Short mmCIF file of C-alpha atoms in Angstrom, two decimals:
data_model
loop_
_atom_site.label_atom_id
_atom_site.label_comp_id
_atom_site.label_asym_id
_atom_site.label_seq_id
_atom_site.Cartn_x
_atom_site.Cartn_y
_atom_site.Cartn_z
CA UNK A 28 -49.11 -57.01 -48.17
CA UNK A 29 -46.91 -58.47 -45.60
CA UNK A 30 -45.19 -62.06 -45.02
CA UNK A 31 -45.05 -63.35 -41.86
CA UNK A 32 -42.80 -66.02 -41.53
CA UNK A 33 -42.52 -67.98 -38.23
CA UNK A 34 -39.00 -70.21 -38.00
CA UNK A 35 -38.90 -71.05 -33.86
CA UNK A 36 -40.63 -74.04 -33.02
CA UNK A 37 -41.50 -74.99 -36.50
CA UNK A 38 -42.01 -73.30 -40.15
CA UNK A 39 -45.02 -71.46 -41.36
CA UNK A 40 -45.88 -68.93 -43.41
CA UNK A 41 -48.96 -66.61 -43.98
CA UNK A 42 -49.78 -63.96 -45.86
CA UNK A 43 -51.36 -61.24 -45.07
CA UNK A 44 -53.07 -63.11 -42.27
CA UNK A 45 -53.81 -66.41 -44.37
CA UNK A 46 -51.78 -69.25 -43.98
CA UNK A 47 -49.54 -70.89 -47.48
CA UNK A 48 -50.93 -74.65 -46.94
CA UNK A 49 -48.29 -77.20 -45.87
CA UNK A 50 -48.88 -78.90 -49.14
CA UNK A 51 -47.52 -75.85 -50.76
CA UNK A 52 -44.02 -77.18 -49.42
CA UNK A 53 -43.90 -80.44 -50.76
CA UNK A 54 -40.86 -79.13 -52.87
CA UNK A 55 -38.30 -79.72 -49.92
CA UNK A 56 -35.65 -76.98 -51.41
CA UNK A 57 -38.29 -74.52 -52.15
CA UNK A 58 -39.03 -74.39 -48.15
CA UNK A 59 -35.67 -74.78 -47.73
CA UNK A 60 -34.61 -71.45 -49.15
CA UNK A 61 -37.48 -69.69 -48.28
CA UNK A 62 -36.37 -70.57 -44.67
CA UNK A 63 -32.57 -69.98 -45.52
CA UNK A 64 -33.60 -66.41 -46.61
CA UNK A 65 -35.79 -65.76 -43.77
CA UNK A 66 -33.22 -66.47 -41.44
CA UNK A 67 -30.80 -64.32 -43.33
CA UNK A 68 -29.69 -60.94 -42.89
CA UNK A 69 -31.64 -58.53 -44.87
CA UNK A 70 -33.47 -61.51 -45.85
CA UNK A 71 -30.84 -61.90 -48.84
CA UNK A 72 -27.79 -63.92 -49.81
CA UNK A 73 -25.24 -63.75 -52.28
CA UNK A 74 -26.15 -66.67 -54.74
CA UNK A 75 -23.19 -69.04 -53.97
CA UNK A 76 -24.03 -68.89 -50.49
CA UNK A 77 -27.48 -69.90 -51.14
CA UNK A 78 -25.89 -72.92 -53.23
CA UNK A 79 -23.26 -74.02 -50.39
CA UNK A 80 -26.23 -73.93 -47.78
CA UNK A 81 -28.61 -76.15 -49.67
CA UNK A 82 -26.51 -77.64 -52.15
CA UNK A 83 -23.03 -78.52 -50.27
CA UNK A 84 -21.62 -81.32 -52.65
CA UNK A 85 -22.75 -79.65 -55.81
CA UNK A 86 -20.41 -77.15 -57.78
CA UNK A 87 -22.09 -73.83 -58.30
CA UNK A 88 -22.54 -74.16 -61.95
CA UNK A 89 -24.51 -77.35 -61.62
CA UNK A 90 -26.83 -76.03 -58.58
CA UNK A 91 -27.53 -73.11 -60.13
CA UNK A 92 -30.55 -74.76 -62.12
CA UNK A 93 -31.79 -76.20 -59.00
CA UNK A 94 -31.58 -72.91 -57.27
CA UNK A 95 -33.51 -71.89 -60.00
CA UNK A 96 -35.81 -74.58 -60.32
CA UNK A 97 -36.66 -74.05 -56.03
CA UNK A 98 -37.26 -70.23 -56.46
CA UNK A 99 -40.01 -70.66 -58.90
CA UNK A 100 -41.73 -73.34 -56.57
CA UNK A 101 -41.28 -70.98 -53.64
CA UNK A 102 -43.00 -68.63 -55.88
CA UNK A 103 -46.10 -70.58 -56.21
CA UNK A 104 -46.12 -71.61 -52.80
CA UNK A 105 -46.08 -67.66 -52.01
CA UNK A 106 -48.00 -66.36 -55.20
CA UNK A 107 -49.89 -64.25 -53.39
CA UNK A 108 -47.07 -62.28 -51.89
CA UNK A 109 -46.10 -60.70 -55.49
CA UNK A 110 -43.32 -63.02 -56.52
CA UNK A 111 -41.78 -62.83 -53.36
CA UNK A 112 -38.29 -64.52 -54.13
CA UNK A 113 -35.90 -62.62 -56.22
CA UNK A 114 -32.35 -63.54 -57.88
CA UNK A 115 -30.96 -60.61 -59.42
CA UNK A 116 -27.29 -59.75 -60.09
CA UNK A 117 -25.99 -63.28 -57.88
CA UNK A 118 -28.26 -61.88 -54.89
CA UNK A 119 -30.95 -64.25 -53.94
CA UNK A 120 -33.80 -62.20 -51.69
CA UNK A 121 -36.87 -62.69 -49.98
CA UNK A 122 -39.98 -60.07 -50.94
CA UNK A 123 -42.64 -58.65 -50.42
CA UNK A 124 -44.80 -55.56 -49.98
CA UNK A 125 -44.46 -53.70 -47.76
CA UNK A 126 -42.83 -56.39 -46.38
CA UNK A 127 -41.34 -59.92 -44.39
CA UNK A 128 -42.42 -60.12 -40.63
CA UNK A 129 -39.96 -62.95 -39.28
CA UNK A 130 -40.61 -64.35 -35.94
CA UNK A 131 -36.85 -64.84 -35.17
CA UNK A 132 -35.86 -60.90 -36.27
CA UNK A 133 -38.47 -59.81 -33.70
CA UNK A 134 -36.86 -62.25 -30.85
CA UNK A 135 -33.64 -60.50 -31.48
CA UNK A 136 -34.46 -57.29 -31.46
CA UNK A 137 -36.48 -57.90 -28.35
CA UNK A 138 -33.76 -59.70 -26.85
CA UNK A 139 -31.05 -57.33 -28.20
CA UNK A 140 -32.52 -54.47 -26.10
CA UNK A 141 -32.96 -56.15 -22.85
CA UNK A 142 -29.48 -57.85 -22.56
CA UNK A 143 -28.18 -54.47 -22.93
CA UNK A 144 -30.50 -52.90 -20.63
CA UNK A 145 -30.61 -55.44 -18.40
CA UNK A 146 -34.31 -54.71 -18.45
CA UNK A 147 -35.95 -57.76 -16.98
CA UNK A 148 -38.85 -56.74 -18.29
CA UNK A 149 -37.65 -56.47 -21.57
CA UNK A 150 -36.17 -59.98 -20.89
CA UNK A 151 -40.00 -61.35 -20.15
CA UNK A 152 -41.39 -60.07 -23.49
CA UNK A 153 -38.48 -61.58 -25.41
CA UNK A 154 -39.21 -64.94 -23.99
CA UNK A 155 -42.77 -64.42 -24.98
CA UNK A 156 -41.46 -64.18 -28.49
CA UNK A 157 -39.25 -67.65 -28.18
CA UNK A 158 -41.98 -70.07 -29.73
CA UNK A 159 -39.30 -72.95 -29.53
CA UNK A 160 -36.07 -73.78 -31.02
CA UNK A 161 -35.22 -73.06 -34.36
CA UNK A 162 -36.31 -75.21 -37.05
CA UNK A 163 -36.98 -78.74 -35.00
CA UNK A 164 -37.88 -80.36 -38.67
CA UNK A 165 -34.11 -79.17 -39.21
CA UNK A 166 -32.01 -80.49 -37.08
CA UNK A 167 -29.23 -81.77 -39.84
CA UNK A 168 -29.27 -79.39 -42.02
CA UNK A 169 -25.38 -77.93 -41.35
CA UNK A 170 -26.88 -74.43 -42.06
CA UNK A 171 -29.40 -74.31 -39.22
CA UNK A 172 -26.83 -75.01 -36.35
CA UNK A 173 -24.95 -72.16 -35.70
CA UNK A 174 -28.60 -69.72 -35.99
CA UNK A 175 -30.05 -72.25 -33.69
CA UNK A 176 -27.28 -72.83 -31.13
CA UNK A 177 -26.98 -68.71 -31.16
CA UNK A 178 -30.92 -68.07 -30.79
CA UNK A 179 -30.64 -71.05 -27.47
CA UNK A 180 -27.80 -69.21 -26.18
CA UNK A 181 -30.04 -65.51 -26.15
CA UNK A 182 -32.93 -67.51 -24.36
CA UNK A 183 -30.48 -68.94 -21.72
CA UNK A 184 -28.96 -65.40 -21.25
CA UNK A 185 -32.68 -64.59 -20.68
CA UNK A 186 -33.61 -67.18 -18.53
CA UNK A 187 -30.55 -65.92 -16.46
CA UNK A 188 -31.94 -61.83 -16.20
CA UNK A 189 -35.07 -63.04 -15.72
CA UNK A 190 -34.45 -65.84 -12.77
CA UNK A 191 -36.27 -68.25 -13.94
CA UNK A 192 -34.13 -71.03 -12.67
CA UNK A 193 -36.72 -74.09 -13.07
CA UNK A 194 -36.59 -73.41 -17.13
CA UNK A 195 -33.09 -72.69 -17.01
CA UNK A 196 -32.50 -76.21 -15.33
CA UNK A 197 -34.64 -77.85 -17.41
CA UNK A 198 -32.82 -76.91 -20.64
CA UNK A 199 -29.36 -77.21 -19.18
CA UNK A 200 -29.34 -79.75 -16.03
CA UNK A 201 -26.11 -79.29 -15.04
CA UNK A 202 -26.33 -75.09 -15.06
CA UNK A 203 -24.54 -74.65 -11.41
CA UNK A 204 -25.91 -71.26 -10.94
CA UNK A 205 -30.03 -72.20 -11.37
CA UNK A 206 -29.55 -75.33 -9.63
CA UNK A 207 -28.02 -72.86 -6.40
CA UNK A 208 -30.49 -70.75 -6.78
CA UNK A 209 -33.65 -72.96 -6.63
CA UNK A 210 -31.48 -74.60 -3.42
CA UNK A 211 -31.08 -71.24 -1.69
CA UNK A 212 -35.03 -70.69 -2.43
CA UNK A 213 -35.85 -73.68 -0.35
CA UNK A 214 -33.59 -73.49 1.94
CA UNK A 215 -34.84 -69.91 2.91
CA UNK A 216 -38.21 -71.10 2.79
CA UNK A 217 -37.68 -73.89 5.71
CA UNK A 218 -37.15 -76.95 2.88
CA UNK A 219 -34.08 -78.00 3.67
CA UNK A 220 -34.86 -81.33 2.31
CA UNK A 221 -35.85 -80.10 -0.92
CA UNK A 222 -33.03 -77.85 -1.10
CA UNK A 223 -30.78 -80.90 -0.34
CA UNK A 224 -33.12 -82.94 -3.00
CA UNK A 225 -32.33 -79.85 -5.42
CA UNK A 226 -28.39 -80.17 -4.99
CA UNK A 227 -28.53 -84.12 -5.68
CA UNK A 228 -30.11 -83.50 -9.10
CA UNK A 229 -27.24 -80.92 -9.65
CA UNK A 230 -24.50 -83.59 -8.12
CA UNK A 231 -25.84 -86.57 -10.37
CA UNK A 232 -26.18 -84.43 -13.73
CA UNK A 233 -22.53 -83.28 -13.33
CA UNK A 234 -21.65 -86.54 -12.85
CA UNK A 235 -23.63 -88.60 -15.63
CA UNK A 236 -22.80 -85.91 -18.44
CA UNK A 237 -19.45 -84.34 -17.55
CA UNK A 238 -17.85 -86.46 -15.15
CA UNK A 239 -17.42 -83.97 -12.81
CA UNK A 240 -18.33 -83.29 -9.09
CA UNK A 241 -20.30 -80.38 -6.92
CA UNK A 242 -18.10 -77.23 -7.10
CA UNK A 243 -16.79 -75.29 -4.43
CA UNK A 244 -20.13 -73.06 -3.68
CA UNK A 245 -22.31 -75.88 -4.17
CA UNK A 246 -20.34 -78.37 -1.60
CA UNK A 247 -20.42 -75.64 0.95
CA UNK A 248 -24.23 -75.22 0.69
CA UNK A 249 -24.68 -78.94 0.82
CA UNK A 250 -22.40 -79.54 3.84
CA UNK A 251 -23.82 -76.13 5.33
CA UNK A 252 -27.76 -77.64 4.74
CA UNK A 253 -26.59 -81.30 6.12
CA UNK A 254 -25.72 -79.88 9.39
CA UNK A 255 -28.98 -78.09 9.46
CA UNK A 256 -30.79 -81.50 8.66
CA UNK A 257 -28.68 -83.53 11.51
CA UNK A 258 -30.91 -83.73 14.36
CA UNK A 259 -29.49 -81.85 17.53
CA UNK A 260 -27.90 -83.95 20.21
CA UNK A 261 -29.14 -84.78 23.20
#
């Protein structure tokens, strides 16, 4: 029996194939550290890092029932995975047999091997695995950030091997490199205006979120593609 846990773009969990109905989550905390333990290493965490996670303002010694108390609702929401969560000896882990499938451990090991390849190929089948960004029903939970600004990062480094400037823009508008690129890619196909229209988008995201101006590479392609827009003299 295996449990597949999916984390990017949104939580869900099935078993074996079958889905655990949403309703099964009404118990916010026992999603929560289903999702914490998911996420986690080995799919286990010592117990006061479990507590600090979901329980920040609480000392340890008055979580610990509530840890408690969310492990045995996780249970029944994953029953049929053989009393998937475990807290033996102050570890806290996540179960099953023969075991957790976790969308997220899949992307990195994907992702892993391609950035050190520099297998663009590689790169294309992690991106297939990047269903979104971590945990979107999560934004504000402190514990989510640094996994989800980490797992963003990987897909921009993939976006990068992989050339595929118009996402890469998208996601980051003022990203100087994508924004030359896509240029260059009309300017070499006979657009200059679009290639021009390509470097204003660059010049006013630069402007509206960092205050800055064109760089040096960038100005020289603009001032390089104006003189190739002028219309010759007489």
């Amino acid at each position: 029996m295996t449990i597949h846990v999916r984390l990017l773009g949104g939580f869900e969990v099935d078993i074996d194939g079958a889905p655990v109905p949403p309703v099964s989550w009404a118990r916010r905390h026992a999603a929560a550290l289903v999702k914490l333990l998911a996420l986690a290493d080995g799919h286990r965490l010592h117990r006061e890092r479990v507590i600090a996670a979901l329980w920040p303002a609480l000392a340890v010694e008055v979580a610990a029932p509530r840890l408690h108390k969310a492990a045995h609702f996780a249970r029944k929401a994953l029953e049929r995975g053989g009393g998937a969560i475990s807290l033996r000896d102050d570890i806290v882990a996540l179960l099953a047999d023969p075991g957790i499938d976790v969308d997220v451990d899949r992307f990195r090991a994907v992702a892993a091997r391609a950035l050190t390849t520099r297998d663009s190929s590689l790169a294309s089948a992690a991106l297939e695995l990047y269903g979104g960004d971590l945990l979107p029903d999560d934004l504000y939970d402190d514990w989510t950030i640094e996994a989800r600004d980490g797992l963003a990062s990987t897909r921009i480094e993939l976006l990068r091997l992989t050339h595929r400037w118009d996402d890469l823009v998208a996601h980051s508008p003022t990203d100087e490199e994508a924004h030359l690129a896509l240029a260059r890619r009309y300017a070499d196909g006979g657009d200059t205006r679009a290639a021009l229209r390509q470097l204003e988008r660059l010049e006013r995201a630069l402007h509206h979120e960092l205050g800055a101006g064109l760089g040096t590479e960038a100005r020289a392609l603009k001032a390089q593609l104006d003189s190739r827009s002028r219309p010759a003299p007489p």
